[in-house]
mmCIF file of C-alpha atoms and ligand atoms in Angstrom:
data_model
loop_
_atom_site.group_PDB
_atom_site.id
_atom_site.type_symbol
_atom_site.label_atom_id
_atom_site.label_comp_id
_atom_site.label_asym_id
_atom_site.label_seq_id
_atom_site.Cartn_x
_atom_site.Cartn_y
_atom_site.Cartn_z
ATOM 1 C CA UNK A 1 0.000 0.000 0.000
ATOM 2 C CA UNK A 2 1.209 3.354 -1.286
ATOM 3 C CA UNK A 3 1.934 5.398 2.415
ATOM 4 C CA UNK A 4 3.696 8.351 1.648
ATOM 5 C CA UNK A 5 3.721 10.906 -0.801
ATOM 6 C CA UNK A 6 6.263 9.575 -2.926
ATOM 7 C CA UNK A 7 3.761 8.911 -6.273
ATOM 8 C CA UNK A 8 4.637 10.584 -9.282
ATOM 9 C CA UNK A 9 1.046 11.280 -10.725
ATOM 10 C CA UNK A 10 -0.208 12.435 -14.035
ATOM 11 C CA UNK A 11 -3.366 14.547 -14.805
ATOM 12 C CA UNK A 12 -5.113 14.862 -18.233
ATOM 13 C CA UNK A 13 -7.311 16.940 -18.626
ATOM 14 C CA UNK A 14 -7.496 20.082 -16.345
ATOM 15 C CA UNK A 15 -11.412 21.495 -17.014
ATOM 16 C CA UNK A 16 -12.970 22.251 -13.443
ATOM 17 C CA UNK A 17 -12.741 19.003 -11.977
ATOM 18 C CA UNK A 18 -9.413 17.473 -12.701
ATOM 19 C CA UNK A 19 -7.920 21.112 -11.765
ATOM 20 C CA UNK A 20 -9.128 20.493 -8.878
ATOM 21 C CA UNK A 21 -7.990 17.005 -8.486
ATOM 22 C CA UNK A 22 -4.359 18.158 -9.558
ATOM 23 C CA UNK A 23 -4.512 20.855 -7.070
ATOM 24 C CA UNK A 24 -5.809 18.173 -3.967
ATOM 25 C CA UNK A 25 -2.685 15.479 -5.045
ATOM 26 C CA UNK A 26 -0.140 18.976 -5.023
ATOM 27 C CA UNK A 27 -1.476 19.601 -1.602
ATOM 28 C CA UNK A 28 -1.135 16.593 -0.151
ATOM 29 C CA UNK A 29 3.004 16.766 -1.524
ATOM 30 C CA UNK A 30 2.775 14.670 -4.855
ATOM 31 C CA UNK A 31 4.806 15.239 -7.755
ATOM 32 C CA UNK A 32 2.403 16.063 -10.071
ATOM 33 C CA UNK A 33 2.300 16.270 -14.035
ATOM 34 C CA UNK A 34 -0.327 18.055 -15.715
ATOM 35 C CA UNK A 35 -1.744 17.991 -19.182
ATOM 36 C CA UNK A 36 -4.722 19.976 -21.188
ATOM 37 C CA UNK A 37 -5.838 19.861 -24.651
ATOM 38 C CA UNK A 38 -5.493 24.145 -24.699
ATOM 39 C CA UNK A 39 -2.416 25.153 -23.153
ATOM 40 C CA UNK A 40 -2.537 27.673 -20.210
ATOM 41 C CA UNK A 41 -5.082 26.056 -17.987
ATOM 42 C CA UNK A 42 -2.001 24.281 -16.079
ATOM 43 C CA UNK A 43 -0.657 27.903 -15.358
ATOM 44 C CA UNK A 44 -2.329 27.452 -12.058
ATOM 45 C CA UNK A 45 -1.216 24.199 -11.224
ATOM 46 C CA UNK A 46 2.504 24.965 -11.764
ATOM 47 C CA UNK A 47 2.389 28.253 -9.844
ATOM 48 C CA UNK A 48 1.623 25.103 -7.279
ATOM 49 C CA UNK A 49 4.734 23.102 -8.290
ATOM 50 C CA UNK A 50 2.836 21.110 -11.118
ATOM 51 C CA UNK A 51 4.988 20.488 -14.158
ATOM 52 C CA UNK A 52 3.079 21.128 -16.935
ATOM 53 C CA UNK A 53 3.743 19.190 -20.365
ATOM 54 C CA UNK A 54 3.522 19.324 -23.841
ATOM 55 C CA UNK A 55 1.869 16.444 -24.821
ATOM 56 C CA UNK A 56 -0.313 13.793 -23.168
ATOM 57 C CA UNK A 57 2.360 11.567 -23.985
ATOM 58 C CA UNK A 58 5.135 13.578 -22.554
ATOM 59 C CA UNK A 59 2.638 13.624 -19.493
ATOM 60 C CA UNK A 60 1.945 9.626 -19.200
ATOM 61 C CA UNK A 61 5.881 8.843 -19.818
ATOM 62 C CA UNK A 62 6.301 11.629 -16.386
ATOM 63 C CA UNK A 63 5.360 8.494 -14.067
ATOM 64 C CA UNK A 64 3.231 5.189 -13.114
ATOM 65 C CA UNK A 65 0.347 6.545 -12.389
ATOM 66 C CA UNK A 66 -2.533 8.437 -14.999
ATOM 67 C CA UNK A 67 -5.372 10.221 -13.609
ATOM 68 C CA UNK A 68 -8.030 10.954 -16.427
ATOM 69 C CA UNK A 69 -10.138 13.644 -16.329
ATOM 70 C CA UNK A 70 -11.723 14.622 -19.333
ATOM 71 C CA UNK A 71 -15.077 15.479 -20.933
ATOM 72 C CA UNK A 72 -16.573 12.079 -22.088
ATOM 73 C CA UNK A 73 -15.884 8.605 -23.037
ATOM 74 C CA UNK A 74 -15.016 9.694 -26.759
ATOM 75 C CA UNK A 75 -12.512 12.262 -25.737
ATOM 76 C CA UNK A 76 -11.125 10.014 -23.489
ATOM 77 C CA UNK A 77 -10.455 7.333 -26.371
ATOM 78 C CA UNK A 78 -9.366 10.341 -28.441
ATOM 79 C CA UNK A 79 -6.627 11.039 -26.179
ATOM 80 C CA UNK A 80 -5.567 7.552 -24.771
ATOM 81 C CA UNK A 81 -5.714 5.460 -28.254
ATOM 82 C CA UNK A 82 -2.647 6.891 -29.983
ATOM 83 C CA UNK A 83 -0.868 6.523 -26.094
ATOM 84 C CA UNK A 84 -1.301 2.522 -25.937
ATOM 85 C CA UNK A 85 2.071 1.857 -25.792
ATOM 86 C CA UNK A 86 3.430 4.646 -22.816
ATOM 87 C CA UNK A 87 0.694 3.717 -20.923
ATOM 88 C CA UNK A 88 1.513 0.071 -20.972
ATOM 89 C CA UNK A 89 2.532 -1.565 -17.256
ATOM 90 C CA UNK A 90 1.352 1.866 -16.004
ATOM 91 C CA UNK A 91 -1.502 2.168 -14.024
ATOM 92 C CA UNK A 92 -4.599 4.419 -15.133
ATOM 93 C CA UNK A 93 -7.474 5.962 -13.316
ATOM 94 C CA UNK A 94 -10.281 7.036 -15.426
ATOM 95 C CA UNK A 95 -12.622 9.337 -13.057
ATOM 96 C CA UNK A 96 -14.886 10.681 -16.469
ATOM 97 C CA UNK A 97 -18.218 9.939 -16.015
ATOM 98 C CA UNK A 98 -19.120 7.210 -18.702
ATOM 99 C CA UNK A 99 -21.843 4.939 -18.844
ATOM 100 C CA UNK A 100 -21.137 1.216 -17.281
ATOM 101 C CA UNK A 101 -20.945 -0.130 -20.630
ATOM 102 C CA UNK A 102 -18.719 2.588 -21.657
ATOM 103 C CA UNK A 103 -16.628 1.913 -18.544
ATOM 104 C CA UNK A 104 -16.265 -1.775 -19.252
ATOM 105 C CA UNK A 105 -15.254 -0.772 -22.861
ATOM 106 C CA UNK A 106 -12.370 1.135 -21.309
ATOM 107 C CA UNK A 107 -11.380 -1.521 -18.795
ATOM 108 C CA UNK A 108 -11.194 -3.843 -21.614
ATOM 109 C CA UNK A 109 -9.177 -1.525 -24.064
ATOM 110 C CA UNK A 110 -6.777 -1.193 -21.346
ATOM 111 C CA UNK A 111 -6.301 -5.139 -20.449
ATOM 112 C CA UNK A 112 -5.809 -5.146 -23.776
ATOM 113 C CA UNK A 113 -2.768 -2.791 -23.629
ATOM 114 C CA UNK A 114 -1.506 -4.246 -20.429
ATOM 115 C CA UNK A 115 -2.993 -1.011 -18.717
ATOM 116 C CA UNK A 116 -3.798 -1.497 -14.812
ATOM 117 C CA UNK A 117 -7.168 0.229 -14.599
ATOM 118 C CA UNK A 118 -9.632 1.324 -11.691
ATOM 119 C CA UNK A 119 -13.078 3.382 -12.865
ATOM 120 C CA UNK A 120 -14.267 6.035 -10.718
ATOM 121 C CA UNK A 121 -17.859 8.295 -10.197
ATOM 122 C CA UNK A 122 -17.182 11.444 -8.776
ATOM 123 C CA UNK A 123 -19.929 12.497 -6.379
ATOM 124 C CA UNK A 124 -19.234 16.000 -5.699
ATOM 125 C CA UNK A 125 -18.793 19.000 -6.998
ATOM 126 C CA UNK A 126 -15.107 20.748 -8.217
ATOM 127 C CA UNK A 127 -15.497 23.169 -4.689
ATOM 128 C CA UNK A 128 -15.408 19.965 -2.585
ATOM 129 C CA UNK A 129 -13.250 18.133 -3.868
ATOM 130 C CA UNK A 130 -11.111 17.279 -0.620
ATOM 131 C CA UNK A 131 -13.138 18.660 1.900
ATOM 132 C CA UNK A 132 -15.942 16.754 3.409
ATOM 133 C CA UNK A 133 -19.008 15.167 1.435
ATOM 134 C CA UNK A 134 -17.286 14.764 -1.719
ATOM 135 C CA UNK A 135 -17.031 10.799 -2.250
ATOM 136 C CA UNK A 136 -15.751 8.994 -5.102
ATOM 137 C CA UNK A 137 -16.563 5.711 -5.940
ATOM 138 C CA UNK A 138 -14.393 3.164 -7.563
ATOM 139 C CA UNK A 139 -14.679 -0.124 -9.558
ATOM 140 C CA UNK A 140 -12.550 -2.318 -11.584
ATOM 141 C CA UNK A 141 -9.078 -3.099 -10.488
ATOM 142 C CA UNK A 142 -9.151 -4.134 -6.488
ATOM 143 C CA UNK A 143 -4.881 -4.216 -6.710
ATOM 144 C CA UNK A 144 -4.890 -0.323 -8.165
ATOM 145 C CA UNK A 145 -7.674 0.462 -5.355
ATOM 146 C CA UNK A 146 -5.828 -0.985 -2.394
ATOM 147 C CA UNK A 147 -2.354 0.093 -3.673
ATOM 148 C CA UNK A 148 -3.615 3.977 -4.410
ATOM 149 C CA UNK A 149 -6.188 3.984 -1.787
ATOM 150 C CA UNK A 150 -4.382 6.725 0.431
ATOM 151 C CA UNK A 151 -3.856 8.754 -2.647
ATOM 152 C CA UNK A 152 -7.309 8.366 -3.698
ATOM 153 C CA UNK A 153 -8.766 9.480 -0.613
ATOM 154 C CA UNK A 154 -7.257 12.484 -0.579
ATOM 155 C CA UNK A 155 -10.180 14.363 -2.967
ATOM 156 C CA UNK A 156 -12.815 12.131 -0.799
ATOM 157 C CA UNK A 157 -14.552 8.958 0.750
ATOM 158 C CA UNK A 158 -13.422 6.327 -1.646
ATOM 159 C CA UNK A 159 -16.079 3.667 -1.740
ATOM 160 C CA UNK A 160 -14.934 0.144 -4.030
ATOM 161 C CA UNK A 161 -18.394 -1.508 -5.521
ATOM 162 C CA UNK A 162 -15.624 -5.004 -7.273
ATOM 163 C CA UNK A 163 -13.905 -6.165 -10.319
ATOM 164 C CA UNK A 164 -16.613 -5.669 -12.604
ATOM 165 C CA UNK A 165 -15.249 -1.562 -14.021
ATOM 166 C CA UNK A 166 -19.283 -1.058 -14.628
ATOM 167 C CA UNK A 167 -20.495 -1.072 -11.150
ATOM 168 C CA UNK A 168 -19.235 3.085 -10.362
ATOM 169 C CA UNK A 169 -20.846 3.788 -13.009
ATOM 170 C CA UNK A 170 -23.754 2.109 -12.544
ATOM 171 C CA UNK A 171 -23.803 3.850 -8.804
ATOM 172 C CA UNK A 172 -22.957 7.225 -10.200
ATOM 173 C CA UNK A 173 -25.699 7.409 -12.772
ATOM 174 C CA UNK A 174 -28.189 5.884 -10.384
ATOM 175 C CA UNK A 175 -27.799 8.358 -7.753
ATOM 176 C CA UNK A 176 -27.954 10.965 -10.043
ATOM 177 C CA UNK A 177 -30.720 10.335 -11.220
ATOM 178 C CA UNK A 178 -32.303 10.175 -7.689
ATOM 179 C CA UNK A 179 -30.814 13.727 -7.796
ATOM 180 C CA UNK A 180 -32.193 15.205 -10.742
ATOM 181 C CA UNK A 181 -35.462 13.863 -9.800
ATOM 182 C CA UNK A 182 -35.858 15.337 -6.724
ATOM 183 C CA UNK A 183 -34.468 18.880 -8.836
ATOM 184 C CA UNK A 184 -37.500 18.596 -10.561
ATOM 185 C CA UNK A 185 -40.157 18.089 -8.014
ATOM 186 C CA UNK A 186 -38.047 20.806 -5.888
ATOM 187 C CA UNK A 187 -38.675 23.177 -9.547
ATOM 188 C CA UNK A 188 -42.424 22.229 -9.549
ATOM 189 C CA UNK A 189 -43.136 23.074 -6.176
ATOM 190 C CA UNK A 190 -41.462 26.145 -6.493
ATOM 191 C CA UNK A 191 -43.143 27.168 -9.520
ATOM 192 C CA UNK A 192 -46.486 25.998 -8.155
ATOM 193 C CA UNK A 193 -45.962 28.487 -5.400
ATOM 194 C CA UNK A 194 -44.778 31.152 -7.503
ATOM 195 C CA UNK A 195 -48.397 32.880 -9.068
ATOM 196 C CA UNK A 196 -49.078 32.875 -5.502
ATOM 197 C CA UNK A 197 -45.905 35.760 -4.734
ATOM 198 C CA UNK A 198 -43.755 33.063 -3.134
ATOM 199 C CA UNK A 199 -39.719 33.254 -4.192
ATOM 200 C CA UNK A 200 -38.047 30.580 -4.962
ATOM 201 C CA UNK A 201 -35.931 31.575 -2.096
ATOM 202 C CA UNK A 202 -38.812 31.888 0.765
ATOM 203 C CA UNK A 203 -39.616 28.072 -0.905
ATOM 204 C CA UNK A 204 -36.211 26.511 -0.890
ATOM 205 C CA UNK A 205 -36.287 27.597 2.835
ATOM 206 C CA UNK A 206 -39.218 25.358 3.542
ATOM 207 C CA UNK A 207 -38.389 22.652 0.854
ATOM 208 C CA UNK A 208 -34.640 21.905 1.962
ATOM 209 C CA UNK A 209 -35.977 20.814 5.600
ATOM 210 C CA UNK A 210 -38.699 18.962 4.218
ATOM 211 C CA UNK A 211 -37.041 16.507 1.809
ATOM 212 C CA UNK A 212 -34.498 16.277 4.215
ATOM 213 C CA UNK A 213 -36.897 14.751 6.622
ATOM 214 C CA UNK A 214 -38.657 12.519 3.855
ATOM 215 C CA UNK A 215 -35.358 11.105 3.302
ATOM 216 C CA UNK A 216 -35.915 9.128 6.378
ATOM 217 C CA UNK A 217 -38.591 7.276 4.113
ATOM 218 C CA UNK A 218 -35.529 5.417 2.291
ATOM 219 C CA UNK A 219 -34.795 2.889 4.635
ATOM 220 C CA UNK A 220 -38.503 1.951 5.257
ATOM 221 C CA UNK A 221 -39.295 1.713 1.447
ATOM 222 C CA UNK A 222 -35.717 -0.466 0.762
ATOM 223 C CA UNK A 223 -36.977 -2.968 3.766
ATOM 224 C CA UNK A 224 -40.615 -3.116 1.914
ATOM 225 C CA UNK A 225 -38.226 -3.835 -1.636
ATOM 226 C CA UNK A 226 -35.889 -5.931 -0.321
ATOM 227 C CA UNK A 227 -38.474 -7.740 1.427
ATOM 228 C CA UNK A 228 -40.561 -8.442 -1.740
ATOM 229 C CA UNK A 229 -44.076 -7.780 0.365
ATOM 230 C CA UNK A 230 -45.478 -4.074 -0.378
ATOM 231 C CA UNK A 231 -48.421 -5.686 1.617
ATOM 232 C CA UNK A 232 -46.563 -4.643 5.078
ATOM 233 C CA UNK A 233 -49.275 -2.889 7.589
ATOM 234 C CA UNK A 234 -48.704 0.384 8.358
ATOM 235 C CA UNK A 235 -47.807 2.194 5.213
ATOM 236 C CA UNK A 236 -49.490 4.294 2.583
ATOM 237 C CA UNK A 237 -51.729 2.963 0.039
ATOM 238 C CA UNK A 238 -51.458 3.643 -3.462
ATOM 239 C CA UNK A 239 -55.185 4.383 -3.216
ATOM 240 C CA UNK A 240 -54.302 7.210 -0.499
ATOM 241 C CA UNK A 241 -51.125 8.699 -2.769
ATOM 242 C CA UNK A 242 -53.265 9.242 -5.818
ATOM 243 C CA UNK A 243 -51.879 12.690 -6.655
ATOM 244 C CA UNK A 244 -54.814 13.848 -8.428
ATOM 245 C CA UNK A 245 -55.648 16.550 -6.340
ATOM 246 C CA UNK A 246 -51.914 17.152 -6.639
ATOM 247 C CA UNK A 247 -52.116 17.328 -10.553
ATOM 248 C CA UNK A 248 -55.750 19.691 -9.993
ATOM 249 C CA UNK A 249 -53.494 22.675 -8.104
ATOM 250 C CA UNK A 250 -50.604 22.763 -10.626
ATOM 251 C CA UNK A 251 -53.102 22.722 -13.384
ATOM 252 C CA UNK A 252 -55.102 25.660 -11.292
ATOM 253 C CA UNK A 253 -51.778 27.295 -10.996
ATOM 254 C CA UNK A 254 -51.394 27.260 -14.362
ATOM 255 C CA UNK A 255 -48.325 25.420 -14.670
ATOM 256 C CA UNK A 256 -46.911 22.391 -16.354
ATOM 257 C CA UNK A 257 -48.265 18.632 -14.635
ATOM 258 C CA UNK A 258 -45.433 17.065 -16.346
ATOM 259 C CA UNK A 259 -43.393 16.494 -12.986
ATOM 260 C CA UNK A 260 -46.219 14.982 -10.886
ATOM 261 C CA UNK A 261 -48.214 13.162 -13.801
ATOM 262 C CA UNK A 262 -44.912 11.018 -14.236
ATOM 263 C CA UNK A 263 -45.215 9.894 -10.447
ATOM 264 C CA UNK A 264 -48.765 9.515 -11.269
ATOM 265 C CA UNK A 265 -48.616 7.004 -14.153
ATOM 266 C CA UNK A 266 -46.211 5.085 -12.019
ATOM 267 C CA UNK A 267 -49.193 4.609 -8.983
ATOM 268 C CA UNK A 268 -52.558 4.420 -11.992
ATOM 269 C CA UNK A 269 -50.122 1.466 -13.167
ATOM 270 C CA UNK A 270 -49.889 -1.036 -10.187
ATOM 271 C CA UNK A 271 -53.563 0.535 -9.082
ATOM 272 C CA UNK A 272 -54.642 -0.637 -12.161
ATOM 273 C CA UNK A 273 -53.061 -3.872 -11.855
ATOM 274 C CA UNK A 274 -55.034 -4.404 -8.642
ATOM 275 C CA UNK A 275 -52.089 -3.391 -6.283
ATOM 276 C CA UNK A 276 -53.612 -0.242 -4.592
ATOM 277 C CA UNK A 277 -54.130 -1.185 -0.945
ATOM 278 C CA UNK A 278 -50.621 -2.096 -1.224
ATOM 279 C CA UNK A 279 -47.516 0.102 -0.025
ATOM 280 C CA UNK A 280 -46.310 3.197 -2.169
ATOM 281 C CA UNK A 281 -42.882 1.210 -2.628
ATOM 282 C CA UNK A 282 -44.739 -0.600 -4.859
ATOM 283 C CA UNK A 283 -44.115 2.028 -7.699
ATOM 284 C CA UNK A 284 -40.735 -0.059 -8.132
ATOM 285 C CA UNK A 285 -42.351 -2.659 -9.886
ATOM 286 C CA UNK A 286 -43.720 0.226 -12.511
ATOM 287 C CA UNK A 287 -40.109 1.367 -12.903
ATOM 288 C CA UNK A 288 -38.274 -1.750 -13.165
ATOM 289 C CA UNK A 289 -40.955 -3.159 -15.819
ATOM 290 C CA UNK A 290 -41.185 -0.185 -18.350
ATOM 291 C CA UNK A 291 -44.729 0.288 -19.605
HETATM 292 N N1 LIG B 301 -17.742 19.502 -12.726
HETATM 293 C C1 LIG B 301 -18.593 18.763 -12.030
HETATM 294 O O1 LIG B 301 -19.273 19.233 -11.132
HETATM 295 C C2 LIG B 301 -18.763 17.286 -12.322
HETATM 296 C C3 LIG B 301 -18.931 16.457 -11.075
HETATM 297 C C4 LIG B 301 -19.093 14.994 -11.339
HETATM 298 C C5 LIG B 301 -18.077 14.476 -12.344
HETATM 299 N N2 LIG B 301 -17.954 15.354 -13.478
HETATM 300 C C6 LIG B 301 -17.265 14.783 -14.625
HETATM 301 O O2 LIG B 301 -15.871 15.088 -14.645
HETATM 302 C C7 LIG B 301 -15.434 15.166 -16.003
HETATM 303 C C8 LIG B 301 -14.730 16.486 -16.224
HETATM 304 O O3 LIG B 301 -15.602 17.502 -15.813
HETATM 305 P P1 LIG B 301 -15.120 19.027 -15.768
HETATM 306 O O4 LIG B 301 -16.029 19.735 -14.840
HETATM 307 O O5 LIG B 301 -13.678 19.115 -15.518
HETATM 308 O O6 LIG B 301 -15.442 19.463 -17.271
HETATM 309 P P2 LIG B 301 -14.881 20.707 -18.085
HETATM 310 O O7 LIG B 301 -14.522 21.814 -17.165
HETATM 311 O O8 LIG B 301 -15.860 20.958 -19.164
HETATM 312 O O9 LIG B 301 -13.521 20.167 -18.714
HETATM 313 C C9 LIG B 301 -13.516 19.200 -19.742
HETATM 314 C C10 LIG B 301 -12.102 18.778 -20.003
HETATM 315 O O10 LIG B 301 -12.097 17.826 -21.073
HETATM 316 C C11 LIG B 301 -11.170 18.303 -22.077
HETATM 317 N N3 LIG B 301 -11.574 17.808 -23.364
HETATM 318 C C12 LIG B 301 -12.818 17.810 -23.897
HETATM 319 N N4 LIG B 301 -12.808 17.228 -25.115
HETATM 320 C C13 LIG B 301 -11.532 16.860 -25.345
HETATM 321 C C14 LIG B 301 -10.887 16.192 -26.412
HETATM 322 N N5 LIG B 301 -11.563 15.800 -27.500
HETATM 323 N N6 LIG B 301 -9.560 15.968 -26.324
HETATM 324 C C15 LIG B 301 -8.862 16.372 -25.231
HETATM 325 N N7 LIG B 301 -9.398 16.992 -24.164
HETATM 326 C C16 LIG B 301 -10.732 17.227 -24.227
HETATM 327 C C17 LIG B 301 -11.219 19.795 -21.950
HETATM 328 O O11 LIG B 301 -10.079 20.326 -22.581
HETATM 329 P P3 LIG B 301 -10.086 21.846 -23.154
HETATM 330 O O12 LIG B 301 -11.481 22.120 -23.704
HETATM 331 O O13 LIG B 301 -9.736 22.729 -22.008
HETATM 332 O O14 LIG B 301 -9.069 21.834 -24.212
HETATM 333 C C18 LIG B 301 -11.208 19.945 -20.428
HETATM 334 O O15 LIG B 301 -9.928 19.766 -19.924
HETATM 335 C C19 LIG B 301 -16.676 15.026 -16.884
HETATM 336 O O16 LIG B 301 -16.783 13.714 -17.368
HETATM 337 C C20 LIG B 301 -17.814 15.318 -15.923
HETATM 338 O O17 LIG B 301 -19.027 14.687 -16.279
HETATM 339 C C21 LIG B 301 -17.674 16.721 -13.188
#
């Protein structure tokens, strides 16, 4: 395991987030290389002690270890496929948010070229990147993870999800969409308010509390899943969280139903199928069995 600060890492690709990752391994006392498609967006960085280099290949031949941040899955290709050979028997870290199959595209590409790779999801934002809340989750290599783990910790929690480079993906994209979601019903209820003189501000005051709370509801509804019985006494029936009346008062507000008629087709669907005295977890089965 990698204990001291001795790693000589390089950085492609320095837009927002792997500046920020750059600046987190300088920091922490790691020789650090850095490379960007337009020059001067390492100036930064080396006013840090980064070195900056020409090329990407200059940058990969600088040391063992590759940290790649760039904008997507084809720029990453665009940038590693003419650097097969440098980065063979080196060890690369692609932290670009791909899709799982995209992922698992890379991981093969780079057993392929004798490339040691670990995928990662970055939850967090370029501001917290090493400070607390950021998290970063990791699949594919479990010898890269355990060997780099120090290092890899220093921008946040490091969670490992296996073997299989997929599975951060897979994570990433899933709790993102839990986030983007929840965007949107925080946007509807704030427009829904809005005809009525209400700022978004005065509403984000009473909404951030509120969901908060609500997000106690997660662990009740994963027992009900996991369980398989959305039967369990005690918990709201899809009859009772018809959001009609819910659908009625953005309509009077003269605003878009679009948000809340989504959640609504996913409750008319197991009501219809004669599942509404059952839980609201139910909605699952809606989901996972696309209509
Ligand atoms: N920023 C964020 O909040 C999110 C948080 C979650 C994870 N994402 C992902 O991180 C990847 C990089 O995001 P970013 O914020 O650094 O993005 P940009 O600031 O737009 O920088 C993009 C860099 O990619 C370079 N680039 C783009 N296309 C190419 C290409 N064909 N060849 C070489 N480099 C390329 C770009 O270079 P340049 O435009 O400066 O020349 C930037 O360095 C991303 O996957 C997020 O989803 C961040």
């Amino acid at each position: 395991m990698t204990t001291d600060n001795s790693v000589h890492v390089s950085v492609l690709g320095l837009g927002a987030m792997g500046s920020a990752l750059a600046g987190a391994l300088l920091k922490a006392g790691h020789a650090t290389t850095c490379w960007n498609r337009t020059p001067g967006k390492a100036d930064g960085l080396v006013a840090q002690g980064a070195r900056a280099a020409d090329t990407a290949r200059d940058a990969v031949r600088a040391g063992p270890l590759v940290i790649v941040c760039l904008l997507d899955h084809a720029s990453v290709h665009e940038v590693l496929d003419p650097l097969s050979g440098e980065l063979a028997g080196r060890t690369l870290v692609n932290v670009t948010t791909t899709s799982p199959s995209q992922s698992r595209e890379l991981a093969e590409w780079a057993a392929r070229a004798g490339v040691a790779y670990l995928d990662g999801g970055i939850m967090a934002v370029p501001q917290m990147i090493g400070r607390a809340g950021a998290s970063v989750l990791y699949s594919g290599s479990a010898d890269v993870f355990e060997q780099y783990r120090p290092l890899l910790d220093l921008w946040g929690d490091s969670s490992y999800f296996g073997e299989d480079a997929g599975l951060a993906s897979l994570y990433d994209l899933a709790l993102l969409a839990g986030m983007y979601v929840m965007f949107a019903g925080f946007m509807h209820g704030a427009a829904m308010v809005a005809p009525a003189g209400v700022t978004a501000g005065e509403f984000a005051a009473r909404a951030a509390p509120w969901l908060t709370a609500m997000t106690g509801a997660f662990e009740e509804f994963a027992a009900v899943i996991d369980g398989g019985d959305y039967t369990v006494e005690g918990q709201q029936s899809l009859h009772f969280s018809d959001l009609g009346h819910l659908l009625a008062a953005s309509s009077g507000q003269g605003i878009s139903t679009e948000v809340v008629s989504m959640v609504q087709r996913l409750v008319q669907r197991q009501i219809d199928a004669g599942h509404g005295e059952e839980g609201f977890a139910r909605i699952i089965e809606s989901i996972k069995q696309p209509g």
